Coordinates of C-alpha atoms and ligand atoms in Angstrom, one line a residue:
M1 CA -22.1 -16.5 -8.8
K2 CA -23.7 -16.2 -12.2
D3 CA -22.4 -14.7 -15.4
P4 CA -20.3 -11.4 -14.3
I5 CA -22.2 -9.2 -16.7
A6 CA -25.6 -10.3 -15.6
S7 CA -24.3 -9.7 -12.0
L8 CA -23.1 -6.2 -13.0
A9 CA -26.3 -5.4 -14.6
E10 CA -28.2 -6.5 -11.5
Y11 CA -25.9 -4.6 -9.2
I12 CA -26.3 -1.4 -11.4
R13 CA -30.2 -1.7 -11.1
F14 CA -30.1 -0.8 -7.4
A15 CA -29.8 3.3 -7.4
S16 CA -27.4 3.6 -4.6
V17 CA -26.8 7.3 -4.5
S18 CA -25.4 8.0 -0.9
T19 CA -25.5 11.6 -0.8
D20 CA -29.4 11.7 -1.4
P21 CA -31.7 10.5 1.4
A22 CA -34.3 9.7 -1.3
Y23 CA -32.3 6.6 -2.6
A24 CA -32.3 4.8 0.7
E25 CA -34.1 1.7 -1.0
G26 CA -31.5 1.7 -3.8
M27 CA -28.7 1.8 -1.1
R28 CA -30.3 -1.2 0.9
G29 CA -30.7 -3.0 -2.4
A30 CA -27.0 -2.6 -3.5
R31 CA -25.8 -3.6 -0.1
D32 CA -28.0 -6.7 0.1
Y33 CA -27.0 -7.6 -3.5
A34 CA -23.3 -7.3 -2.5
T35 CA -23.8 -9.2 0.6
Q36 CA -25.5 -12.0 -1.4
L37 CA -22.4 -12.3 -3.6
L38 CA -20.0 -12.4 -0.9
Q39 CA -22.0 -15.1 0.8
S40 CA -22.0 -17.2 -2.4
L41 CA -18.2 -17.0 -2.4
G42 CA -18.1 -18.3 1.1
F43 CA -17.6 -15.2 3.1
A44 CA -19.1 -14.5 6.5
V45 CA -20.5 -11.0 6.0
E46 CA -21.2 -8.5 8.8
T47 CA -23.2 -5.4 8.1
V48 CA -21.7 -2.7 10.3
A49 CA -24.1 -0.1 11.2
T50 CA -22.6 3.5 11.2
P51 CA -24.2 6.9 11.7
L52 CA -25.2 6.9 8.0
H53 CA -24.9 4.0 5.6
P54 CA -23.8 0.6 6.8
I55 CA -20.4 -0.9 5.9
L56 CA -20.0 -4.6 4.8
L57 CA -17.2 -6.4 6.5
A58 CA -16.8 -9.8 5.2
E59 CA -14.2 -12.4 6.1
R60 CA -12.9 -15.6 4.5
K61 CA -10.6 -16.9 7.2
G62 CA -8.1 -19.8 7.1
D63 CA -4.6 -20.4 8.6
P64 CA -3.1 -17.3 10.2
S65 CA 0.0 -17.9 8.2
W66 CA -1.5 -17.4 4.9
P67 CA -1.2 -13.8 3.3
H68 CA -4.1 -11.7 4.4
I69 CA -5.5 -9.3 1.9
V70 CA -8.2 -6.5 2.4
L71 CA -10.2 -5.8 -0.7
Y72 CA -11.9 -2.2 -0.6
G73 CA -14.6 -1.1 -2.6
H74 CA -17.8 0.9 -2.4
Y75 CA -21.4 0.2 -3.1
D76 CA -22.3 3.8 -3.4
V77 CA -22.6 5.9 -6.5
Q78 CA -22.6 9.4 -7.7
P79 CA -26.1 11.1 -8.4
S80 CA -27.2 10.4 -12.0
D81 CA -28.0 14.1 -12.6
P82 CA -28.4 15.7 -15.4
D83 CA -30.7 12.8 -16.3
A84 CA -31.8 14.2 -19.6
L85 CA -28.4 13.7 -21.0
W86 CA -28.3 10.0 -20.6
T87 CA -28.9 7.7 -23.7
S88 CA -30.5 5.0 -21.6
P89 CA -31.9 5.8 -18.0
A90 CA -29.0 5.6 -15.5
F91 CA -30.3 2.8 -13.3
E92 CA -31.5 0.7 -16.2
P93 CA -28.2 -1.2 -17.3
T94 CA -28.2 -1.3 -21.1
V95 CA -25.5 -3.0 -23.1
R96 CA -24.5 -1.2 -26.4
D97 CA -21.5 -1.8 -28.6
G98 CA -19.8 -4.0 -26.3
R99 CA -20.1 -1.6 -23.2
I100 CA -22.7 -1.8 -20.2
Y101 CA -24.2 1.7 -19.4
G102 CA -25.4 2.8 -16.1
R103 CA -24.3 4.8 -13.1
G104 CA -21.9 3.0 -11.1
A105 CA -20.9 0.7 -14.1
A106 CA -17.3 1.7 -13.7
D107 CA -17.1 3.5 -10.3
N108 CA -17.1 1.2 -8.5
K109 CA -19.6 -1.8 -9.3
G110 CA -17.8 -3.0 -12.5
P111 CA -14.5 -3.5 -10.7
T112 CA -16.2 -4.9 -7.7
I113 CA -17.7 -7.6 -9.8
V114 CA -14.3 -8.0 -11.6
H115 CA -12.8 -9.1 -8.3
M116 CA -15.6 -11.2 -7.1
A117 CA -15.9 -13.0 -10.4
A118 CA -12.1 -13.8 -10.5
L119 CA -12.4 -15.0 -6.8
A120 CA -15.3 -17.2 -8.0
R121 CA -13.3 -18.9 -10.6
V122 CA -10.2 -19.2 -8.5
L123 CA -12.2 -20.6 -5.5
E124 CA -14.1 -23.3 -7.7
A125 CA -10.7 -24.5 -9.0
H126 CA -9.2 -24.3 -5.4
P127 CA -11.8 -24.4 -2.8
D128 CA -9.2 -24.3 -0.1
L129 CA -7.2 -21.4 -1.7
P130 CA -4.4 -20.5 0.9
L131 CA -5.4 -16.9 1.3
N132 CA -7.2 -14.9 4.2
L133 CA -9.4 -12.4 2.7
T134 CA -11.4 -9.5 4.1
Y135 CA -13.8 -7.3 2.3
V136 CA -14.5 -3.8 3.2
I137 CA -17.4 -2.4 1.0
E138 CA -18.6 1.1 2.1
G139 CA -21.5 3.1 1.2
E140 CA -20.3 6.6 1.7
E141 CA -17.1 6.9 -0.7
E142 CA -18.9 9.4 -3.0
M143 CA -19.6 11.7 -0.3
G144 CA -16.2 11.6 1.3
S145 CA -16.3 8.6 3.7
P146 CA -17.9 10.5 6.7
S147 CA -18.6 7.3 8.7
M148 CA -15.0 5.5 8.1
G149 CA -13.4 7.3 10.9
W150 CA -15.8 5.9 13.2
F151 CA -15.3 2.3 11.5
F152 CA -11.3 2.6 11.9
E153 CA -11.9 3.5 15.5
R154 CA -13.8 0.0 16.2
Y155 CA -12.2 -2.2 13.5
G156 CA -8.8 -0.6 12.8
E157 CA -7.0 -2.9 15.1
R158 CA -8.7 -6.0 13.6
L159 CA -7.5 -4.7 10.1
A160 CA -4.1 -4.1 11.1
Q161 CA -3.7 -8.0 11.3
A162 CA -4.1 -8.0 7.5
D163 CA -1.1 -7.5 5.2
C164 CA -2.0 -5.0 2.6
L165 CA -5.1 -3.6 0.6
L166 CA -6.1 -4.6 -2.8
V167 CA -8.2 -1.9 -4.7
S168 CA -9.6 -1.2 -8.0
D169 CA -11.1 2.2 -7.9
T170 CA -8.8 4.3 -10.1
G171 CA -8.0 4.6 -13.9
S172 CA -5.9 3.3 -16.7
P173 CA -5.4 4.6 -20.2
G174 CA -7.2 1.7 -21.7
G175 CA -6.4 -0.5 -24.7
D176 CA -3.7 -2.8 -23.6
Q177 CA -2.2 -0.5 -20.8
I178 CA -2.9 -0.8 -17.3
V179 CA -1.9 1.5 -14.5
V180 CA -1.0 0.4 -11.2
T181 CA -1.7 3.5 -9.1
T182 CA 0.9 4.6 -6.7
G183 CA -0.7 7.8 -5.2
L184 CA -3.8 9.5 -4.7
R185 CA -4.3 13.2 -4.4
G186 CA -5.7 14.8 -0.9
L187 CA -8.6 16.8 -0.9
V188 CA -10.0 20.0 0.9
G189 CA -13.6 21.1 0.5
L190 CA -14.9 24.5 1.4
E191 CA -18.2 26.2 0.5
V192 CA -18.1 29.9 0.6
I193 CA -21.3 32.1 1.0
V194 CA -21.0 35.9 0.5
H195 CA -23.8 37.6 2.5
G196 CA -24.7 41.3 1.6
S197 CA -28.2 43.0 2.3
R198 CA -30.9 41.6 4.4
S199 CA -32.9 40.7 1.3
D200 CA -32.5 41.1 -2.5
L201 CA -32.6 44.7 -3.7
H202 CA -34.0 46.6 -6.7
S203 CA -30.6 47.2 -8.5
G204 CA -31.7 50.6 -9.8
V205 CA -33.0 51.9 -6.7
H206 CA -29.8 50.9 -4.5
G207 CA -27.2 50.1 -7.1
G208 CA -24.3 52.5 -6.5
A209 CA -24.8 52.2 -2.7
V210 CA -24.0 48.6 -1.7
M211 CA -21.4 45.9 -2.4
N212 CA -22.8 43.5 -4.7
P213 CA -22.1 39.8 -3.2
I214 CA -21.5 38.5 -6.8
R215 CA -18.9 41.1 -7.6
A216 CA -17.4 40.4 -4.1
L217 CA -17.5 36.7 -4.7
T218 CA -16.0 36.8 -8.2
A219 CA -13.2 39.1 -7.2
L220 CA -12.6 36.8 -4.5
C221 CA -12.6 33.8 -6.6
A222 CA -10.3 35.6 -9.3
S223 CA -7.7 36.4 -6.5
L224 CA -7.2 32.7 -5.8
H225 CA -5.0 32.1 -8.9
D226 CA -2.4 34.3 -10.4
T227 CA -1.7 35.1 -14.1
C228 CA 0.5 32.1 -14.4
G229 CA -2.4 29.6 -13.1
Q230 CA -0.6 29.2 -9.6
V231 CA -2.8 29.1 -6.6
N232 CA -2.5 32.3 -4.8
V233 CA -2.9 31.4 -1.3
P234 CA 0.0 32.0 1.0
G235 CA 1.8 28.7 2.0
F236 CA -0.6 26.5 -0.3
Y237 CA 2.5 24.9 -2.1
D238 CA 4.1 24.0 1.4
G239 CA 4.9 20.2 1.4
V240 CA 4.5 19.7 -2.4
G241 CA 7.1 17.0 -3.1
P242 CA 9.2 16.7 -6.3
I243 CA 8.4 14.2 -9.1
A244 CA 10.8 11.1 -8.8
D245 CA 13.0 10.2 -11.8
W246 CA 11.3 6.8 -12.0
E247 CA 7.9 8.6 -12.1
R248 CA 8.9 10.8 -15.0
A249 CA 10.3 7.8 -16.8
Q250 CA 6.7 6.0 -16.3
L251 CA 4.9 8.9 -17.4
A252 CA 6.8 9.2 -20.6
Q253 CA 5.5 5.8 -21.6
Y254 CA 2.1 7.0 -20.9
P255 CA 0.1 6.4 -24.3
T256 CA -1.9 9.7 -24.2
D257 CA -0.3 12.8 -25.5
E258 CA -1.3 16.4 -24.9
A259 CA -3.1 16.5 -28.4
S260 CA -5.2 13.5 -27.8
Y261 CA -5.9 14.6 -24.2
R262 CA -7.2 18.0 -25.6
E263 CA -9.2 15.9 -28.1
L264 CA -10.6 13.6 -25.5
L265 CA -11.8 16.4 -23.4
G266 CA -13.2 18.7 -26.1
V267 CA -10.9 21.7 -25.0
S268 CA -8.8 24.0 -27.2
E269 CA -6.0 24.5 -24.8
L270 CA -4.6 22.7 -21.7
V271 CA -3.2 24.7 -19.0
S272 CA -0.4 24.2 -16.6
A273 CA 1.2 25.6 -13.5
K274 CA 4.4 25.6 -11.4
G275 CA 6.5 24.3 -14.3
L276 CA 4.5 21.0 -14.7
T277 CA 3.3 20.1 -17.9
P278 CA -0.6 19.6 -18.0
L279 CA -0.1 15.7 -18.1
E280 CA 2.3 16.1 -15.0
G281 CA 0.2 18.6 -13.3
V282 CA -2.9 16.2 -13.4
R283 CA -1.1 13.6 -11.4
F284 CA 1.7 15.2 -9.4
G285 CA 0.6 18.9 -8.8
P286 CA -2.0 20.3 -6.3
T287 CA -5.0 22.4 -7.5
L288 CA -7.7 24.7 -6.4
E289 CA -10.9 24.3 -8.4
F290 CA -14.4 25.8 -8.3
N291 CA -17.0 23.2 -8.5
G292 CA -20.0 25.2 -8.5
I293 CA -21.0 29.0 -8.2
G294 CA -24.4 30.5 -7.8
G295 CA -26.3 33.7 -6.8
G296 CA -29.0 36.1 -8.1
Y297 CA -31.4 35.5 -10.9
Q298 CA -31.3 32.2 -12.7
G299 CA -34.6 32.2 -14.5
T300 CA -35.6 33.1 -17.8
G301 CA -35.4 36.7 -19.2
S302 CA -33.9 39.4 -16.9
K303 CA -34.6 40.8 -13.2
T304 CA -32.9 43.8 -12.1
V305 CA -31.6 42.8 -8.7
I306 CA -28.7 42.9 -6.4
P307 CA -28.9 39.5 -4.7
A308 CA -28.7 39.2 -1.0
R309 CA -26.1 36.4 -1.3
A310 CA -23.9 34.6 -3.7
F311 CA -21.8 31.2 -3.1
T312 CA -19.2 29.0 -4.6
K313 CA -17.9 25.5 -3.8
I314 CA -14.4 24.9 -3.9
T315 CA -12.2 21.9 -3.6
C316 CA -8.4 21.7 -3.6
R317 CA -6.4 18.4 -4.4
L318 CA -3.2 18.0 -2.5
V319 CA -0.1 16.1 -3.0
G320 CA 3.0 15.2 -1.2
Q321 CA 3.0 16.4 2.5
Q322 CA 0.4 19.0 2.0
D323 CA -1.7 19.2 5.1
P324 CA -5.4 19.3 4.4
Q325 CA -6.1 21.1 7.8
R326 CA -3.6 23.8 7.4
I327 CA -4.7 24.4 3.8
L328 CA -8.4 24.8 4.9
E329 CA -7.2 27.5 7.5
A330 CA -5.1 29.4 5.1
L331 CA -7.8 29.3 2.4
K332 CA -10.4 30.7 4.9
S333 CA -8.0 33.5 6.4
T334 CA -7.0 34.6 2.9
L335 CA -10.5 35.0 1.8
Q336 CA -11.4 36.8 5.0
E337 CA -8.4 39.1 4.6
R338 CA -9.5 39.9 0.9
C339 CA -13.0 40.3 1.5
P340 CA -14.4 43.6 0.4
E341 CA -16.1 46.0 2.9
G342 CA -19.9 45.7 3.0
V343 CA -20.3 42.0 2.7
R344 CA -19.8 39.1 5.2
L345 CA -18.3 35.8 4.6
E346 CA -19.7 32.4 5.9
F347 CA -17.8 29.2 5.5
L348 CA -19.2 25.6 5.3
D349 CA -16.4 23.1 5.6
G350 CA -16.2 20.1 3.3
G351 CA -14.3 16.9 3.7
L352 CA -10.6 16.6 4.3
A353 CA -8.3 14.1 3.0
H354 CA -4.6 13.3 3.1
P355 CA -2.6 12.6 -0.2
Y356 CA -1.5 9.0 -0.2
E357 CA 1.6 7.6 -1.8
V358 CA 3.0 4.0 -1.9
M359 CA 6.4 3.0 -3.3
P360 CA 6.2 -0.3 -5.4
P361 CA 9.6 -2.1 -4.2
H362 CA 11.0 -2.7 -7.8
C363 CA 10.4 1.1 -8.6
A364 CA 13.0 1.8 -5.9
G365 CA 15.2 -1.2 -7.3
L366 CA 14.3 -3.3 -4.1
E367 CA 13.3 -7.0 -3.8
D368 CA 10.5 -7.3 -1.1
N369 CA 9.3 -10.4 0.1
S370 CA 6.6 -9.2 2.4
V371 CA 3.1 -10.0 1.3
L372 CA 2.7 -6.4 0.0
G373 CA 5.9 -6.9 -2.1
S374 CA 4.5 -10.1 -3.5
T375 CA 1.1 -8.5 -4.1
F376 CA 2.8 -5.9 -6.2
K377 CA 4.7 -8.6 -8.0
A378 CA 1.4 -10.9 -8.5
A379 CA -0.3 -7.6 -10.1
H380 CA 2.5 -7.2 -12.5
I381 CA 2.7 -10.6 -13.4
G382 CA -1.2 -11.0 -14.0
I383 CA -1.4 -7.9 -15.9
T384 CA 1.7 -8.5 -18.0
E385 CA 0.3 -11.9 -19.0
C386 CA -3.3 -11.0 -19.5
F387 CA -2.8 -7.6 -21.1
G388 CA 0.3 -8.4 -23.0
K389 CA 2.2 -5.5 -21.4
P390 CA 3.6 -4.6 -18.2
P391 CA 1.7 -2.0 -16.3
L392 CA 2.7 1.6 -15.7
Y393 CA 3.3 2.8 -12.0
L394 CA 1.7 6.1 -11.6
R395 CA 0.1 8.5 -9.2
E396 CA -3.6 9.5 -10.0
G397 CA -5.3 12.8 -9.7
G398 CA -8.4 11.5 -8.2
S399 CA -9.0 10.9 -4.6
I400 CA -10.1 7.9 -2.4
P401 CA -9.8 9.5 1.0
V402 CA -10.0 6.2 2.9
I403 CA -6.8 4.8 1.5
A404 CA -4.6 7.3 3.5
D405 CA -6.8 6.5 6.5
F406 CA -6.4 2.6 6.2
K407 CA -2.6 3.3 6.4
K408 CA -3.0 5.6 9.5
A409 CA -5.4 3.4 11.2
S410 CA -4.1 -0.1 10.5
G411 CA -0.7 0.5 8.8
L412 CA -1.8 -1.1 5.6
D413 CA -0.6 0.0 2.0
A414 CA -2.6 -0.4 -1.0
V415 CA -1.8 -2.1 -4.3
M416 CA -4.2 -0.3 -6.7
V417 CA -5.0 -1.7 -10.2
G418 CA -6.7 0.9 -12.5
L419 CA -9.8 -0.4 -14.1
F420 CA -11.4 2.7 -15.2
T421 CA -10.8 3.8 -18.7
P422 CA -11.2 7.4 -20.3
K423 CA -14.3 6.4 -22.0
D424 CA -15.9 5.4 -18.9
N425 CA -17.5 8.7 -18.1
L426 CA -17.3 8.6 -14.5
H427 CA -19.4 11.0 -12.4
A428 CA -20.9 12.0 -15.8
P429 CA -24.0 11.1 -18.0
D430 CA -23.7 7.8 -19.9
E431 CA -21.2 6.2 -17.5
S432 CA -20.2 2.8 -18.8
F433 CA -17.7 -0.2 -18.6
D434 CA -16.2 -2.0 -21.4
L435 CA -17.2 -5.9 -21.5
D436 CA -14.1 -7.2 -23.1
W437 CA -11.9 -5.2 -20.9
M438 CA -14.0 -6.7 -17.9
E439 CA -13.3 -10.2 -19.0
K440 CA -9.6 -9.4 -19.5
S441 CA -9.7 -7.9 -16.0
I442 CA -11.2 -10.8 -14.5
K443 CA -8.6 -13.3 -16.0
T444 CA -6.0 -10.8 -14.7
F445 CA -7.2 -11.0 -11.1
V446 CA -7.6 -14.7 -11.4
R447 CA -3.7 -14.7 -12.0
V448 CA -3.2 -12.3 -9.2
F449 CA -5.0 -14.1 -6.7
Q450 CA -3.2 -17.4 -7.8
E451 CA 0.1 -15.6 -7.6
I452 CA -0.4 -14.2 -4.2
A453 CA -1.6 -17.6 -3.1
G454 CA 1.6 -19.2 -4.5
L455 CA -0.2 -21.5 -6.8
P456 CA 1.2 -22.6 -10.1
A457 CA 0.1 -20.7 -13.2
A458 CA -0.8 -24.0 -15.0
A459 CA -3.9 -24.4 -12.7
S460 CA -5.2 -21.2 -14.2
G461 CA -9.1 -21.2 -14.3
Ligands
BES501 N1 -13.0 6.1 -7.8 C1 -13.1 7.5 -7.6 C2 -11.5 8.2 -7.5 C3 -10.9 8.2 -8.8 C4 -11.5 8.4 -10.0 C5 -9.5 7.8 -8.6 C6 -10.7 8.2 -11.1 C7 -9.0 7.7 -9.8 C8 -9.5 7.8 -11.1 C9 -13.8 7.9 -6.4 O1 -14.9 7.2 -6.3 C10 -14.3 9.4 -6.3 O2 -14.7 9.8 -7.1 N2 -13.7 10.2 -5.3 C11 -14.0 11.5 -5.1 C12 -13.8 11.7 -3.6 C13 -14.5 12.6 -3.0 C14 -16.0 12.4 -3.3 C15 -14.4 12.8 -1.7 C16 -13.3 12.3 -6.1 O3 -12.0 12.0 -6.2 O4 -13.7 13.3 -6.2
MN502 MN1 -14.8 5.3 -6.8

């Protein structure tokens, strides 16, 4: 494997936008590139065809008694839109001020290259590294992993032979502070379309006689939170668990306070609900967010019209034991009940994902000699040595739906080392990945792999 920065640049150049069929060539390119990297590391790579984007399943097999780690990542990226707001084109990787810019630089191509570069260094020093390794690199994460259920049905049992997952697809505060992610929020997606008249109407000729779909929609949207910011859907909070004492203690050490968080986001005030502070709410609380809204005239100037329809796209983030299917049903029936006369609702179901939580043994005061336990320990040691500071153990606001599915299908828990930082602009224009951070992360994972394999630190590459 060549220089990690050059490898990352090459990987970014493949425009692997999974959600848009126009990017089929970029998807193929990224997949082939990842395949080539894995083969250069000595992996046997299988390209598993799915109903949509193929999944890379790669293995490095040795003695069955060795620890068996599954590395999960995704080769797809979010759309680059709005392209006009990028300083340099999204799929032309560019280095400026010590950062590499491009869609996917952080989510998830940078961290994928970190793992591979670290493995390359370890394998160079120890070609017979006593680790069984399996890679699962999928191409639909950014669209909710629709093919992964299909994949687990066929490969779930085979993956169950592994010991645990190792994942870097979550965030850290940056600087010298890494977070080991102990939970991911679940997800419920729903698009709501409000249908009114057969076609758009003259708002002067007919206004006063019909329910305007935008009025109906905005009233419905406004009804979904109360004045305290709580989600106003009966049963929504069922299953939300408490914040553990150790979690509060970890959050208290988090380097970002409310003022700097406000500053980072460019907002004048933060909000909160259900007795949680904003910094608690973003990790430990559930939400209902509007991701998009539309209807009526969007062009320049004015147009006096009552539109025939209006829509909104909603996603909820879930925690604890909240059940995505039940919340989807509750949301739909609540909207139906509150729908004004004269319009009709249509629902398009989005993805569903269960929340995921894992308890690092030492956070519970336990000594755990399983491979999961020693992988947590290896992460702690590697991070502490290379960043000069132990990691914080925190749940995360974002979602990686397949992590809970790995647990359900194969019984695997995940050790998640957060490699995104707040400056990375995930899913936004000018996404980037810090190059010093990248090198430190590679050194960290060299130590992590050595530790899991039980090699002495002195052999460090
Ligand atoms: N890597 C992210 C999730 C993430 C981001 C976790 C930041 C922690 C911190 C992942 O690729 C992602 O964006 N997931 C989507 C899931 C959705 C498309 C089903 C998300 O969370 O919105
Ligand atoms: Mn990601």
